[in-house]
Structure formats: C-alpha cells, structure tokens
Short mmCIF file of C-alpha atoms (C1' of nucleotides) in Angstrom, two decimals:
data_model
loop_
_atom_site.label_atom_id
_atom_site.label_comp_id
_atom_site.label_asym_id
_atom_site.label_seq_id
_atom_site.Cartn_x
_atom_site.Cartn_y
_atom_site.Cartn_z
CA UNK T 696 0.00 0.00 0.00
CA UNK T 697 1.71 3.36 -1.07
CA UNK T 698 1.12 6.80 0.81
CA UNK T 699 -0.87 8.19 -1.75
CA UNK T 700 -3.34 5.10 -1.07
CA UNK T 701 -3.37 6.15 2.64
CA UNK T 702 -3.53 9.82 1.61
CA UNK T 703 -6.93 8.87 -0.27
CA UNK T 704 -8.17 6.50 2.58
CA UNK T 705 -7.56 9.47 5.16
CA UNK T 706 -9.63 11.43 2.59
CA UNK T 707 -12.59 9.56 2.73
CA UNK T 708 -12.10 8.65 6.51
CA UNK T 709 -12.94 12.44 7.45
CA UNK T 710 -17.03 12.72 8.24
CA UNK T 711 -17.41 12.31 12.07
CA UNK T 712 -15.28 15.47 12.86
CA UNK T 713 -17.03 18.08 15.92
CA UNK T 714 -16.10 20.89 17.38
CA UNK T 715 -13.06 20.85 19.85
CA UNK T 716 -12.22 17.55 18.71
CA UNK T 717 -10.46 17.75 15.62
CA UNK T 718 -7.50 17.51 16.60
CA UNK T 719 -7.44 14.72 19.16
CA UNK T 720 -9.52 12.81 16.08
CA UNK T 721 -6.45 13.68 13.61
CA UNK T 722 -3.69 12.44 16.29
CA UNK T 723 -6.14 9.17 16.70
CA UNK T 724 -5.83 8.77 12.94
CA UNK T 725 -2.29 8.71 12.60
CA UNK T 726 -1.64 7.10 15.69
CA UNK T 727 -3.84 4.28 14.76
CA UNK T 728 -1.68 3.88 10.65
CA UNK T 729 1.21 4.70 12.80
CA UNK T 730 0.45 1.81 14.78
CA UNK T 731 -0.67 -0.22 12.44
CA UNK T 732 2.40 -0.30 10.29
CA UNK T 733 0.64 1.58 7.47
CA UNK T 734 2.92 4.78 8.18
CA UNK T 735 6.57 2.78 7.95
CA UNK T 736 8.95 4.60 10.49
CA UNK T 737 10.91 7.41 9.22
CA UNK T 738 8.43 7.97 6.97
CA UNK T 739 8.17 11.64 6.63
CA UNK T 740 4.63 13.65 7.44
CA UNK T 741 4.03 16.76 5.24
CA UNK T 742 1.95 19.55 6.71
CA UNK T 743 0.82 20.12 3.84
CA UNK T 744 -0.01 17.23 2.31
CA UNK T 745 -1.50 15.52 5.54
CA UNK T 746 -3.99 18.58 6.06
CA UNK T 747 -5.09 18.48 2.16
CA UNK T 748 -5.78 14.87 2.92
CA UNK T 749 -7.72 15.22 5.83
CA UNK T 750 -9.19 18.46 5.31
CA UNK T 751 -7.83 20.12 7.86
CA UNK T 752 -6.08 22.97 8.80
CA UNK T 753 -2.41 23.46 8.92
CA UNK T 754 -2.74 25.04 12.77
CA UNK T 755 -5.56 22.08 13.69
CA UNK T 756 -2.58 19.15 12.46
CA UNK T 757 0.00 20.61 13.90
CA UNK T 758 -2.11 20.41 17.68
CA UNK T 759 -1.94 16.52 16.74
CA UNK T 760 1.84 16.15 16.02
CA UNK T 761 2.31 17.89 19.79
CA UNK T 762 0.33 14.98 20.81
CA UNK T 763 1.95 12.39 19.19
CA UNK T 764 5.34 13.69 19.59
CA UNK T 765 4.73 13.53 23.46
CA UNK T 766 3.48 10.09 23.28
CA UNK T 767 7.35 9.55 21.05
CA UNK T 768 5.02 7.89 18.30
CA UNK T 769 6.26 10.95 15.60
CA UNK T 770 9.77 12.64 16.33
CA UNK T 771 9.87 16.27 15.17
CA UNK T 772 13.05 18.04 13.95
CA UNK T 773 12.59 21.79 14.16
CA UNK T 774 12.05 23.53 10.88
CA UNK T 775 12.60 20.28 9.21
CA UNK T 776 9.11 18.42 9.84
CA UNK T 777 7.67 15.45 11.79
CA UNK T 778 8.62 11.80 10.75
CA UNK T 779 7.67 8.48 12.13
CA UNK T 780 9.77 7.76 15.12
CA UNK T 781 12.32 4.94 14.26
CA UNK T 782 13.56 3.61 17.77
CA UNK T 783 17.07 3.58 18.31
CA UNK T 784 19.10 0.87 20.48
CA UNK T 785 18.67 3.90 23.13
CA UNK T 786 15.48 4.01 23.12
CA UNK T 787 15.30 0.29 23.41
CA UNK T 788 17.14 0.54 26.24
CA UNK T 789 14.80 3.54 27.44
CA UNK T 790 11.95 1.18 27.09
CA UNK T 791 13.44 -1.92 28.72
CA UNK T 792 14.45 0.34 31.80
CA UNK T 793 10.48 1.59 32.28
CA UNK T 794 9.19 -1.66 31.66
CA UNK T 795 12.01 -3.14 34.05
CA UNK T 796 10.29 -0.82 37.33
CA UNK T 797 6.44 -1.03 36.30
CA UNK T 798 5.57 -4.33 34.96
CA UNK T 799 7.80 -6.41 38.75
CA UNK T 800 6.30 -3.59 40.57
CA UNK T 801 2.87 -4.07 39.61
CA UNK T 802 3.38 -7.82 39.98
CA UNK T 803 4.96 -7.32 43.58
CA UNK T 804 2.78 -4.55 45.02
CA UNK T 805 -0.59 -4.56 43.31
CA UNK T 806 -3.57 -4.74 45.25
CA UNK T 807 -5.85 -6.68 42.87
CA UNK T 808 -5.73 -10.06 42.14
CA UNK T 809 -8.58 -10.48 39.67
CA UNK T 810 -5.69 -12.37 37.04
CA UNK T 811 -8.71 -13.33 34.67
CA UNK T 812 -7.68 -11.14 31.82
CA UNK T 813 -4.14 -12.24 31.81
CA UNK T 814 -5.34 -15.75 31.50
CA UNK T 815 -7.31 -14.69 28.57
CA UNK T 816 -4.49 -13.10 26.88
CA UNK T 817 -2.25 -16.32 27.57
CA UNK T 818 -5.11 -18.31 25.65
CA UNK T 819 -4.80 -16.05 22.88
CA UNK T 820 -1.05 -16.10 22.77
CA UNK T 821 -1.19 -20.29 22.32
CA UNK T 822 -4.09 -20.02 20.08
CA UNK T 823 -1.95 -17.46 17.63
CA UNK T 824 1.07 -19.27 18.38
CA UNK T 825 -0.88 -22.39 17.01
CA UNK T 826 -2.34 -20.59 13.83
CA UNK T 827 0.80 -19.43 12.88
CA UNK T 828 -0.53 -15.31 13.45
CA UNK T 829 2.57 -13.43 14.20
CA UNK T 830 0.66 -10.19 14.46
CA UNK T 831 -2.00 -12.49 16.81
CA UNK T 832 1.11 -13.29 19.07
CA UNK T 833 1.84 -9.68 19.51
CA UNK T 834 -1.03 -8.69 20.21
CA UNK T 835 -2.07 -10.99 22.51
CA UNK T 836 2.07 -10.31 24.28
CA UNK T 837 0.92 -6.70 24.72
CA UNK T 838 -2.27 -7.34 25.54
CA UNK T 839 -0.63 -9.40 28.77
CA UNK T 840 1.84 -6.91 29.92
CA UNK T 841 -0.65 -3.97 29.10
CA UNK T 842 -2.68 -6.25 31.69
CA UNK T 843 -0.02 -6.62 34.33
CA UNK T 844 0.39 -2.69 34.70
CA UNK T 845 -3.16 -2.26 34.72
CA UNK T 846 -2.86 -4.32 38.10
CA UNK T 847 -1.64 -1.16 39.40
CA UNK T 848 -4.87 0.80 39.02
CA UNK T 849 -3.06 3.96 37.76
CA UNK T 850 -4.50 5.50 34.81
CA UNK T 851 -0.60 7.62 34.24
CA UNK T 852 1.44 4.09 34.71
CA UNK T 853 -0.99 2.69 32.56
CA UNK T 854 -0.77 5.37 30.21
CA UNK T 855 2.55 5.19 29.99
CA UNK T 856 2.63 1.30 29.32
CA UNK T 857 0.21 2.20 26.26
CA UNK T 858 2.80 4.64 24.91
CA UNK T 859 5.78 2.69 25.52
CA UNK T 860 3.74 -0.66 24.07
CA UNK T 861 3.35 1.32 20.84
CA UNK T 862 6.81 2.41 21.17
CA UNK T 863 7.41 -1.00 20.66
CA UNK T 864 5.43 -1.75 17.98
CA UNK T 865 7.70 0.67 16.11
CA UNK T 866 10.78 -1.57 17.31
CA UNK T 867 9.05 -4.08 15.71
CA UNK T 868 8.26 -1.83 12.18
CA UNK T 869 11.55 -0.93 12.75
CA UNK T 870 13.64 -3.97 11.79
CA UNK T 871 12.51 -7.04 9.48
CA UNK T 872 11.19 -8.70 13.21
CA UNK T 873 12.43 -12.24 13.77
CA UNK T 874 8.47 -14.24 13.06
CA UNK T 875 9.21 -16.45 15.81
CA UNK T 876 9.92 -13.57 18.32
CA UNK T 877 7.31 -14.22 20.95
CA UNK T 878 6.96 -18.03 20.80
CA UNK T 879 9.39 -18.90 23.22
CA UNK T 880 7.77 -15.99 26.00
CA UNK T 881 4.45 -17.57 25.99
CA UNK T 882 5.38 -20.23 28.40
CA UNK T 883 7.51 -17.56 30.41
CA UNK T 884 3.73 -15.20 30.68
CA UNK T 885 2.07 -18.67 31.39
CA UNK T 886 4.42 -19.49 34.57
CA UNK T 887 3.72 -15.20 35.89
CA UNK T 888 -0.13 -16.11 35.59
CA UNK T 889 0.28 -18.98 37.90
CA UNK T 890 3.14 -17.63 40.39
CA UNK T 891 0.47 -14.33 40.89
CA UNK T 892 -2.51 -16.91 41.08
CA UNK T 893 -0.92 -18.68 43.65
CA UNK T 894 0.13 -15.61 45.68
CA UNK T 895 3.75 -15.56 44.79
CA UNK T 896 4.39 -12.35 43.85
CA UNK T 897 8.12 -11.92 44.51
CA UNK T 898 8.44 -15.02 42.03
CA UNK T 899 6.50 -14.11 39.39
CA UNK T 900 7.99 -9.75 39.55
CA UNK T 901 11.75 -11.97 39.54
CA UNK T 902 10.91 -14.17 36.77
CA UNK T 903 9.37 -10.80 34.97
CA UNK T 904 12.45 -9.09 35.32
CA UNK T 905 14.22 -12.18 33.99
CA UNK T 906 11.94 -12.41 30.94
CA UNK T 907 12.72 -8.62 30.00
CA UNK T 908 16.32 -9.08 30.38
CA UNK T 909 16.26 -11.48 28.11
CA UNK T 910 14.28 -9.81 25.51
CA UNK T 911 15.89 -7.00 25.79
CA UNK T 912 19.29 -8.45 25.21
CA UNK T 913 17.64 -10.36 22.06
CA UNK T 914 16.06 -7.47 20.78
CA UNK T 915 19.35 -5.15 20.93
CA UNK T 916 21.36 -7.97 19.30
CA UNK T 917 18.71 -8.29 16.15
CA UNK T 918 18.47 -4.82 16.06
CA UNK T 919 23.03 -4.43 15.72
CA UNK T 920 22.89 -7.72 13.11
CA UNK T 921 20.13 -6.10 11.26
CA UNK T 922 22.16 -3.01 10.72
CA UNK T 923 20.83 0.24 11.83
CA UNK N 385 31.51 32.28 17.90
CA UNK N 386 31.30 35.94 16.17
CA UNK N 387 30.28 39.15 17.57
CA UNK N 388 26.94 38.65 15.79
CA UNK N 389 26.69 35.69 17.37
CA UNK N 390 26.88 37.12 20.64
CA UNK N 391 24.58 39.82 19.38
CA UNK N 392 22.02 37.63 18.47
CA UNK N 393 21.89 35.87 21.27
CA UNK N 394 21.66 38.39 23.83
CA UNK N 395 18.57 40.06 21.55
CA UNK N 396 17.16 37.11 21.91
CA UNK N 397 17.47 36.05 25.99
CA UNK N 398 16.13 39.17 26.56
CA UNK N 399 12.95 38.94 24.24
CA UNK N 400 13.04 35.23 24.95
CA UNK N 401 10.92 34.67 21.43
CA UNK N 402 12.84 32.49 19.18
CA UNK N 403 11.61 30.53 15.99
CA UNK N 404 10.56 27.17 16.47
CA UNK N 405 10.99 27.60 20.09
CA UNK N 406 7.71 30.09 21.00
CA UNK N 407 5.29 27.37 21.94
CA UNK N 408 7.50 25.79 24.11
CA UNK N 409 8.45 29.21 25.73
CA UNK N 410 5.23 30.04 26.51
CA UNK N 411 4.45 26.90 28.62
CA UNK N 412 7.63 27.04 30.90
CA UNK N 413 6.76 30.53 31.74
CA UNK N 414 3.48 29.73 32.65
CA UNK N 415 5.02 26.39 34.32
CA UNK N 416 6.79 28.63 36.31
CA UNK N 417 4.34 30.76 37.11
CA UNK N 418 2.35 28.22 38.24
CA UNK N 419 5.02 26.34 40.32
CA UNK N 420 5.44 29.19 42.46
CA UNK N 421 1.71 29.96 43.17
CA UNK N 422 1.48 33.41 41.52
CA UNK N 423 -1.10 31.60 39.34
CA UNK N 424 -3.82 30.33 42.10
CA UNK N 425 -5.37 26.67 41.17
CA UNK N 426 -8.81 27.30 39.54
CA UNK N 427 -7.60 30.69 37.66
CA UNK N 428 -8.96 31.20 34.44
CA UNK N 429 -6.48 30.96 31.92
CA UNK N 430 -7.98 33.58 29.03
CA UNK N 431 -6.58 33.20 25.55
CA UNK N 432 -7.00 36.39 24.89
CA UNK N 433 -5.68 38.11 27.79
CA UNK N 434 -2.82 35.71 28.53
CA UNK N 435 -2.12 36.09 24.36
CA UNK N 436 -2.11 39.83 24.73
CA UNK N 437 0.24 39.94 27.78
CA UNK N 438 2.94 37.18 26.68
CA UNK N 439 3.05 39.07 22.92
CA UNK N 440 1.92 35.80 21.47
CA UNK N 441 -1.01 34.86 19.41
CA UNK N 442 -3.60 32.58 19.82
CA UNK N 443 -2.43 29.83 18.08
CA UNK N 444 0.41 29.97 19.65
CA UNK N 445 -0.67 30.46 23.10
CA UNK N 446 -2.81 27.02 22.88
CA UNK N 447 0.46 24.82 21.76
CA UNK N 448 1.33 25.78 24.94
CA UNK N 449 -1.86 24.70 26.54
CA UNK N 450 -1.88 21.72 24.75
CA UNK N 451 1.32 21.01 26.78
CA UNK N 452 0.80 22.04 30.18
CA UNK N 453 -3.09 19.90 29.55
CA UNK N 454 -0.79 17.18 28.84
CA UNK N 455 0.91 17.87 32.08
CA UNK N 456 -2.15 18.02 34.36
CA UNK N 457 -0.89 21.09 35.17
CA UNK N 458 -3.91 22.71 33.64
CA UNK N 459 -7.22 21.97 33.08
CA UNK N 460 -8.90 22.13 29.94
CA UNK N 461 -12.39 22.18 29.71
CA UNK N 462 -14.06 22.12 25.63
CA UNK N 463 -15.69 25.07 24.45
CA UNK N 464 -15.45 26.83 28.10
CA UNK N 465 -11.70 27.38 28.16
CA UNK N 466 -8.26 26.40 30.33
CA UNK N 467 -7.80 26.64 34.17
CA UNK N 468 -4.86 26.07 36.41
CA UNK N 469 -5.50 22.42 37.93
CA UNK N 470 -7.22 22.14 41.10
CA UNK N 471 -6.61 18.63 42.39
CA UNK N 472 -8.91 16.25 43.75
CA UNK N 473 -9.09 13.91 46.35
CA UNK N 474 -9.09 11.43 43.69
CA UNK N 475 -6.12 13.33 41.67
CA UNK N 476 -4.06 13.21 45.35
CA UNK N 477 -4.81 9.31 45.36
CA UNK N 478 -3.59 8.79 41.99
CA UNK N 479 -0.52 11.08 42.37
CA UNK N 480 0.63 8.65 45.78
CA UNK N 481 -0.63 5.10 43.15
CA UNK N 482 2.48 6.21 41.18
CA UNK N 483 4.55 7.41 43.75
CA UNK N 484 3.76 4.35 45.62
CA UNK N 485 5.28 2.03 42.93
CA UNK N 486 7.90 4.36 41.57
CA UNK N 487 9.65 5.36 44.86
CA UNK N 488 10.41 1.94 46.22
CA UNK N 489 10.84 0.05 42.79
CA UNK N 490 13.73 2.74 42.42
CA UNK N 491 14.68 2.26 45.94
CA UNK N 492 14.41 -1.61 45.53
CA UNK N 493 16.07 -2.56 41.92
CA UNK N 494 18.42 0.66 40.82
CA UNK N 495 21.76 0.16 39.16
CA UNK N 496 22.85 3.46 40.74
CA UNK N 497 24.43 3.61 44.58
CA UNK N 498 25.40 7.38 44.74
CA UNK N 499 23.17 8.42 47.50
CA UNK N 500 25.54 11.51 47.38
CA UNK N 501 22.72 13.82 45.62
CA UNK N 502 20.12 12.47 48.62
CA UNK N 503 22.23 13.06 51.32
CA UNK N 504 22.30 16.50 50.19
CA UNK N 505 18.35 16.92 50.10
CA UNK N 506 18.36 15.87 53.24
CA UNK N 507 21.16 17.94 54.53
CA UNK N 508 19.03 21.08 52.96
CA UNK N 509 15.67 19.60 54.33
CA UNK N 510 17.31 20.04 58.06
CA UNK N 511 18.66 23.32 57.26
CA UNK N 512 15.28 24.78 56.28
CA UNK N 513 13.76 22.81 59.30
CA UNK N 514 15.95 24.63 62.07
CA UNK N 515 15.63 28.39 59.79
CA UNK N 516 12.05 27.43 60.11
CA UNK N 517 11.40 27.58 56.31
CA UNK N 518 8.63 25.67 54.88
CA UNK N 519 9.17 26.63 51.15
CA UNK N 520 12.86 25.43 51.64
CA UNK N 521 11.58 22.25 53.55
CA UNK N 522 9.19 21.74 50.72
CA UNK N 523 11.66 21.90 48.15
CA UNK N 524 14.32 20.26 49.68
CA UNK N 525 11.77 17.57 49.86
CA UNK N 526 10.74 17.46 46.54
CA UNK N 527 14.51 17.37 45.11
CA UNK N 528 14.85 14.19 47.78
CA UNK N 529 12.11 12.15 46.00
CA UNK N 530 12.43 13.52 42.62
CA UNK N 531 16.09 12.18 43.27
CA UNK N 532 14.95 8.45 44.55
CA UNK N 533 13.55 7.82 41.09
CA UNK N 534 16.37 9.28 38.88
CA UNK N 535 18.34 6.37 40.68
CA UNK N 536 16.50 4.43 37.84
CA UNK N 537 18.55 6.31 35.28
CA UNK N 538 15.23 6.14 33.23
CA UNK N 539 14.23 9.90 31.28
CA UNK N 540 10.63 8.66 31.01
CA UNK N 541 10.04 7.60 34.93
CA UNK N 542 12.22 10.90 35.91
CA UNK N 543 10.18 12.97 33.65
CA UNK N 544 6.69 11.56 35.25
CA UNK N 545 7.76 11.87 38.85
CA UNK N 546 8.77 15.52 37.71
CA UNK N 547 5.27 15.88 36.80
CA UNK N 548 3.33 14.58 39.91
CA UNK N 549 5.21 16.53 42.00
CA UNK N 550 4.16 19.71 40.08
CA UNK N 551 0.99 18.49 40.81
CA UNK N 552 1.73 18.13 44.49
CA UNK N 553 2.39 21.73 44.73
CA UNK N 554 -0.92 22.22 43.32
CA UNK N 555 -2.19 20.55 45.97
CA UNK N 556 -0.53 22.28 48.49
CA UNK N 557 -1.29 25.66 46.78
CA UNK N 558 -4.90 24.56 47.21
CA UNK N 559 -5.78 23.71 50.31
CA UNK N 560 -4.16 25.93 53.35
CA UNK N 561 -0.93 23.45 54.22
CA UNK N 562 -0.55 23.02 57.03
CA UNK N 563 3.05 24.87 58.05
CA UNK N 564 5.22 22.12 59.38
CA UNK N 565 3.72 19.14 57.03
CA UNK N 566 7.00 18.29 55.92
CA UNK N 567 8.79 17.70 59.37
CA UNK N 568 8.10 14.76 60.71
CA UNK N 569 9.17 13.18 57.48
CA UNK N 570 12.66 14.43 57.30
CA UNK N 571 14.00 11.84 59.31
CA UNK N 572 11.89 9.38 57.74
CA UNK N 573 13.98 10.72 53.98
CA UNK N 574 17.53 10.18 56.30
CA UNK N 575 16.88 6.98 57.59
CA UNK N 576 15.97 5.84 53.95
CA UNK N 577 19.08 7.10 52.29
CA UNK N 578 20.57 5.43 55.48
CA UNK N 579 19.47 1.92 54.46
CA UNK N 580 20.29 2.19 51.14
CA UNK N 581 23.74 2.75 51.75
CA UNK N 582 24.12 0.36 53.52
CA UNK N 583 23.27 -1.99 50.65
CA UNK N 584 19.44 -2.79 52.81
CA UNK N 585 17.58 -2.15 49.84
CA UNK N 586 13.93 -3.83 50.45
CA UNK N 587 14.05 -2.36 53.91
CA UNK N 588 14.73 1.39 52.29
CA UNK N 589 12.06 0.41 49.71
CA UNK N 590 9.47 -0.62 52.66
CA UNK N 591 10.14 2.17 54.69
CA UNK N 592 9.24 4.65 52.06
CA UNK N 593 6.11 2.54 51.31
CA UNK N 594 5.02 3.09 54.27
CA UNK N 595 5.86 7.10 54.56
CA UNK N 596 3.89 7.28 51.30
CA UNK N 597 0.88 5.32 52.77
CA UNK N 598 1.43 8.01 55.91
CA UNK N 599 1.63 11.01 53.82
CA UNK N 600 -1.42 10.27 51.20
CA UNK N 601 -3.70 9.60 54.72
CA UNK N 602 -2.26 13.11 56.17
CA UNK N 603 -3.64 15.21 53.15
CA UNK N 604 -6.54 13.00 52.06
CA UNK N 605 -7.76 14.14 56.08
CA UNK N 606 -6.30 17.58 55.31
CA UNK N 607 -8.25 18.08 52.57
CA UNK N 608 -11.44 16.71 53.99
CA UNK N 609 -11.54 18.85 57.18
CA UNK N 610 -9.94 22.16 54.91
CA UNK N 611 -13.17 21.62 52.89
CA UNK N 612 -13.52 21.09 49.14
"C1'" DC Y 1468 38.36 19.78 -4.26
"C1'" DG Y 1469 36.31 22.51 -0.76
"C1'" DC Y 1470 33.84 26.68 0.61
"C1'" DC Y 1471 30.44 29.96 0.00
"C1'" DT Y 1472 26.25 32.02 -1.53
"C1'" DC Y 1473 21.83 31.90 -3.42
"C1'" DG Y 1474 17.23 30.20 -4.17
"C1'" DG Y 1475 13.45 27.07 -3.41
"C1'" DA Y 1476 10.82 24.49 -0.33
"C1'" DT Y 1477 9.05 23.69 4.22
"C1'" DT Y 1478 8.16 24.87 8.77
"C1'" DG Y 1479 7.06 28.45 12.56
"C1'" DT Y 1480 4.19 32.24 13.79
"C1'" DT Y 1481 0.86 35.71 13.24
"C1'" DG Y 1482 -3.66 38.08 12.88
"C1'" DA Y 1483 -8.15 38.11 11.33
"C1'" DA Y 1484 -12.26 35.86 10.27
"C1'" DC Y 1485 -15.98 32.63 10.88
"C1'" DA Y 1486 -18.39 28.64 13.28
"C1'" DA Y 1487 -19.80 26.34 17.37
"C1'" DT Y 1488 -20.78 26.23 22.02
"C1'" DC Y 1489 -21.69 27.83 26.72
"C1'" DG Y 1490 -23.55 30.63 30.53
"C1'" DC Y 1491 -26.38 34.37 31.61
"C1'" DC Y 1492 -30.41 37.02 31.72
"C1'" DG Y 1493 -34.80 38.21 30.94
"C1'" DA Y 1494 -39.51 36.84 29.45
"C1'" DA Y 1495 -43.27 33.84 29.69
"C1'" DA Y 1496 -45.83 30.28 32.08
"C1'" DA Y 1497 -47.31 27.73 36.34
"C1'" DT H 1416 -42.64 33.79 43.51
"C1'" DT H 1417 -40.54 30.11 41.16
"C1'" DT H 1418 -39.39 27.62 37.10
"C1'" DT H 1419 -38.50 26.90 32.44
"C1'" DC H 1420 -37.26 28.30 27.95
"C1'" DG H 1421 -35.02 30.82 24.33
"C1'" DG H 1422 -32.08 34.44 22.59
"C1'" DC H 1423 -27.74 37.14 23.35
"C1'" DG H 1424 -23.08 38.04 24.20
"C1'" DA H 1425 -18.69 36.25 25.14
"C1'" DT H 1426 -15.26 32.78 24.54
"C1'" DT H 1427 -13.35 28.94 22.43
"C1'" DG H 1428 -12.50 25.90 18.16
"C1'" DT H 1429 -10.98 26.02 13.48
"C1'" DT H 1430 -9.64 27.81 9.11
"C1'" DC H 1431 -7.16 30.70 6.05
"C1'" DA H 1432 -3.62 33.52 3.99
"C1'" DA H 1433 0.37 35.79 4.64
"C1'" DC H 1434 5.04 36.58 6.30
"C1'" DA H 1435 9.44 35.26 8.78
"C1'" DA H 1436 12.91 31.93 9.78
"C1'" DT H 1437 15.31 28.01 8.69
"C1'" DC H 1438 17.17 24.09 6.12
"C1'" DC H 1439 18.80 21.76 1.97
"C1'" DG H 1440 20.93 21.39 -2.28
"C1'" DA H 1441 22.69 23.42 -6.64
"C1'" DG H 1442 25.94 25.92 -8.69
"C1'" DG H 1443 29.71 29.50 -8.73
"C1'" DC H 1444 34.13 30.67 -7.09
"C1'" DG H 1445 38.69 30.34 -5.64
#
DNA sequence: CGCCTCGGATTGTTGAACAATCGCCGAAAA
DNA sequence: TTTTCGGCGATTGTTCAACAATCCGAGGCG
C-alpha cells in the first residue's frame, strides 16, 4: 500500500469530525496507521499534504503532532518536519528500563488479584502461536503486559505502558522482526499467571524481570545484526 | 563564535521569542508561574488576555496549553476554556498510586548507589527545618524524591515523577498546608538514604512505602476537614 | 576539491475571520 | 414567587492567507 493510497483512505475517513475535537480525532488517525504499520517509520509527514488529505487545517494538524510527539510515536526536527519515530538501540534501552520498574512492581505490590484477563491473553497467545498469526502473538504479548500494569490501578502508569507498548510496535516496524519472536515468551507469561494466582508475587515480579532481560538483550542484538 | 553571534543571542534572551521555540516558551513561563503559586489553582487561563500579555497569538498560546493539559498542570475544559489544575481527592490518590510504585521500585532494583545527591536533600531539608522555612523544607523535599527515582537512570520515569510533584504543589497551593507538614518526614527521607547505603535495599524500599501510605492519609484528612 | 552564496521548499508564527458552544439574563408560564 | 425556555453576548474551536525563519541542495568561485 503506497502513501498516496493512505492519503486517499484518510480522505474519505474524514465525516465524524465536531467541534473541539479535531485535533485529538487527527492524532487518533495517525496514531492508529502509525500503529498499524501503514505509516513505515521514518516515513516523513508533510503539513501540507497531511492537512489536504484530511481536510484540515495546517494550525488544527500541527495540535496533533504535539500529541503524538509527546506520546514519542512521531519525532519532530525543528524547521525540518515530523517523521515516524524509528527507535534507536537507546530508546530500546529507554523502554526496557520503564518496563524493568512497572511491569515487577505491579506484579509485587498490586492490590488486585482479579488475574482473569491475563489468562485470557495467555489463551490467545497459544491459540496465535498455534495458527501461525505473528501479528495475533503480539497482540495478545501486549495485551498481557498492558494487563499486568493495569494491576496497578493507575490511569498515568498505565498510560505510559500504552505509549511505551506502541513504542514497541515501532521496534518491531523498525527492523525485518524475527516471526518467531514471541513463541518462546508464551510459556515464560504462562508461569507469571500462575506464580500471581498462587500468591507468589516476589516469584513471578523476579521471573518478569528475567523475561525482559532477556528480551531485551535479544532485541538489541537483532536490532546491531540487522544493521541500523 | 562571532560578535553577531553574541549579538544575536543576547537580543534574543532578553525577548526570549525564538523561531521554532515560541510554543515551548510560553508553557515554561506559565510552568513557572504556576510552580510558584502566583497563578492560584482554579484561575482562568484567558486566551486572549494571557495572548495579549505574553506578545503571542492565539495559536500559539494554545500549543502551549496543549502542553501544560498534557501535564495536568492545567485543566482544559471544551468550548469553556483552560484553568490552572485544582486537584482532587481522587487526583491526590492517583498522584501517591504512582509514587507508591515508583519510589520503592527505584529504591528496591536501581543500578545506581550514589546516594551523594540524597544526602544532600536531606542535609538542605534540616537546614530549612531549624531556619524554620517551609518553602525550603518543601523543596528540599521534593529534590529528595524527585532524586529516589532518577536512581533508575530512566528519562521517562524521571520525567513523570517531575510531573506529579508539580501536581503536588498544586495541591498544596490549594488547600491551606498546614506549616510544618514536611517535618516529621525528614528523618523518615535520612533513615531511607541510610538503608540504602548500607546496601538494605527492600528495607529502604518498605520504609518509604510506608511514609507514602502516611503522607497520602495526612492530606486525604487535610483536605477533607480544609473543605472542598 | 572545498567553501560559500543563493534560491526554493518547508516549517514556525501571526492576525483576522468565521463557526460552534456555553452561561447568563430576561420573558413567559405555572 | 418560582421555574422553564429561548435568545444574546462572550469565549473557544478552526480555518485561512500571509510573512518570517530556517534548512537543503545546486551551482559559482577560488
């Protein structure tokens, strides 16, 4: 699908827009093609051409890039534009280290213990993993640790899980992703589900920690043999 | 670096407008403004007055918005206009949900050991405790926690603890504080940096658990019997 | 071959205009 | 008197067109 296909989608996409909404419906937009791979990374976003497409406003689109350039889903060079963000090993790094404090400590310390939805996205996870769906897999992987920090019952740590999930779905735009990524972490979300079910918190944050080491370390090394 | 250069540079400190920068400007003067209470919570933020006295224009004026809105700092309400934050009992419960898993997983699991920059908050907490200063106790304060999480060496985490304690001196802006809030918990702040020197990491995490769990009960009550 | 300048293209900012929405205030009805 | 309803004024939401500032690359020059 070429830009100019998107451009025309965006076009046609344009009908529900209100009043002092326009431009948290525009960031939606692109954050939704960002996230959906449709925008590649680096991928440079034209005032000009992006407000002809959507019918709107230079001043109204550039409201949405401050939005998405908060959330790190659009990187903006001053008097040079917006682009896609394309994660560097930093950032991976960056999103390792937050996911290293929130996702143990909302294992270790949450109140709740309702662990029903993180069963459900385990099920998913085997039930991609067994179809074959790599995009299934992730989703259901993001769906689980999107889960875990919700255990918290902060809407800001959750928020910030959601923007540093779609941070990684960029990683994952980012590089040609290895298909068999998240196969081998199924089993390792399958053994936090039971360790929190059965009360063992410390365990399950510990083996947490262990399971983003690891993927971490993977992810950095694919992302150096890939080239940058 | 040319005379011009210089030139420039001083023409431009001292009308602090700069391309590609005005949005930006615009929100840490009003951040600051804020901060120090000149700007009560529940002011009306007027685009057109605020536009006329900062010399910026509208547009500009609600990038900055946009920002601070982001922020919590400000409140933005469609179609009726922006208002300095006023925090609820609900927005004081959410600030201490973070703070109660950011604080100890930074105690708990950072890389970093140089208490150095905590000993100092504490030092300066003291000093402002014996000159009888709350502002300097309250600051001093601030810098201590703000520095517990940049043990983490994360941007992200630092940036969002930066952010809910903003929002903590909303709070105290808002309801009368009471004038020696911040004493008792002084030595609570030395006896942490205490144990985490000496390597007693999950006992300097607990401990500030606990002062958290303390401190949200203090204002929740505060706020209750201050009236809403 | 490297440096510099110039021009084109794009972004940053402005001010004015119009549309949409809200709260207020007064009029009409109970 | 109280309540409800509708219009009015004020403010915000959005667009538009213009200008200023900045960056990039293409040549011109030494």
């Amino acid at each position: 699908m070429t830009l100019e296909d998107i451009l025309a989608e965006l076009r046609l996409q344009r009908e529900g827009a209100r009043h002092a909404e326009t431009g948290m419906w525009v960031a939606s937009v692109l954050r939704e093609r960002i996230a959906a791979g449709q925008l590649a990374p680096g991928s440079k976003l034209s005032e000009e051409a992006l407000g002809e497409a959507l019918g709107v406003s230079r001043n109204t689109l550039r409201e949405a890039f401050s939005a998405l350039a908060a959330e790190h889903v659009v990187t903006r060079i001053p008097n040079r534009g917006v682009y896609v963000a394309r994660p560097s090993a930093d950032d991976i790094r960056e999103i390792y280290r937050v996911r290293r404090y929130l996702e143990p400590a909302a294992l270790a310390w949450s109140p709740a213990t309702d662990v029903t939805p993180l069963r459900l996205a385990v099920e998913r996870s085997r039930a991609a993993r067994e179809a074959g769906s790599v995009t299934g897999m992730a989703d259901a992987n993001q769906a689980f640790h999107a889960g875990v920090v919700e255990l918290a019952g902060s809407e800001r740590l959750t928020l910030l899980m959601k923007q540093v999930l779609a941070e990684m779905r960029l990683v994952f735009h980012s590089m040609a992703a290895d298909p068999v990524f998240h196969a081998p972490y199924v089993e390792d979300n399958a053994r936090i589900v039971e360790l929190l079910g059965a009360g063992q918190r410390a365990e399950a944050a510990e083996l947490m920690a262990d399971y983003l080491r690891r993927a971490e370390a993977q992810l950095l090394a694919a992302m150096a043999g890939n080239g940058a």
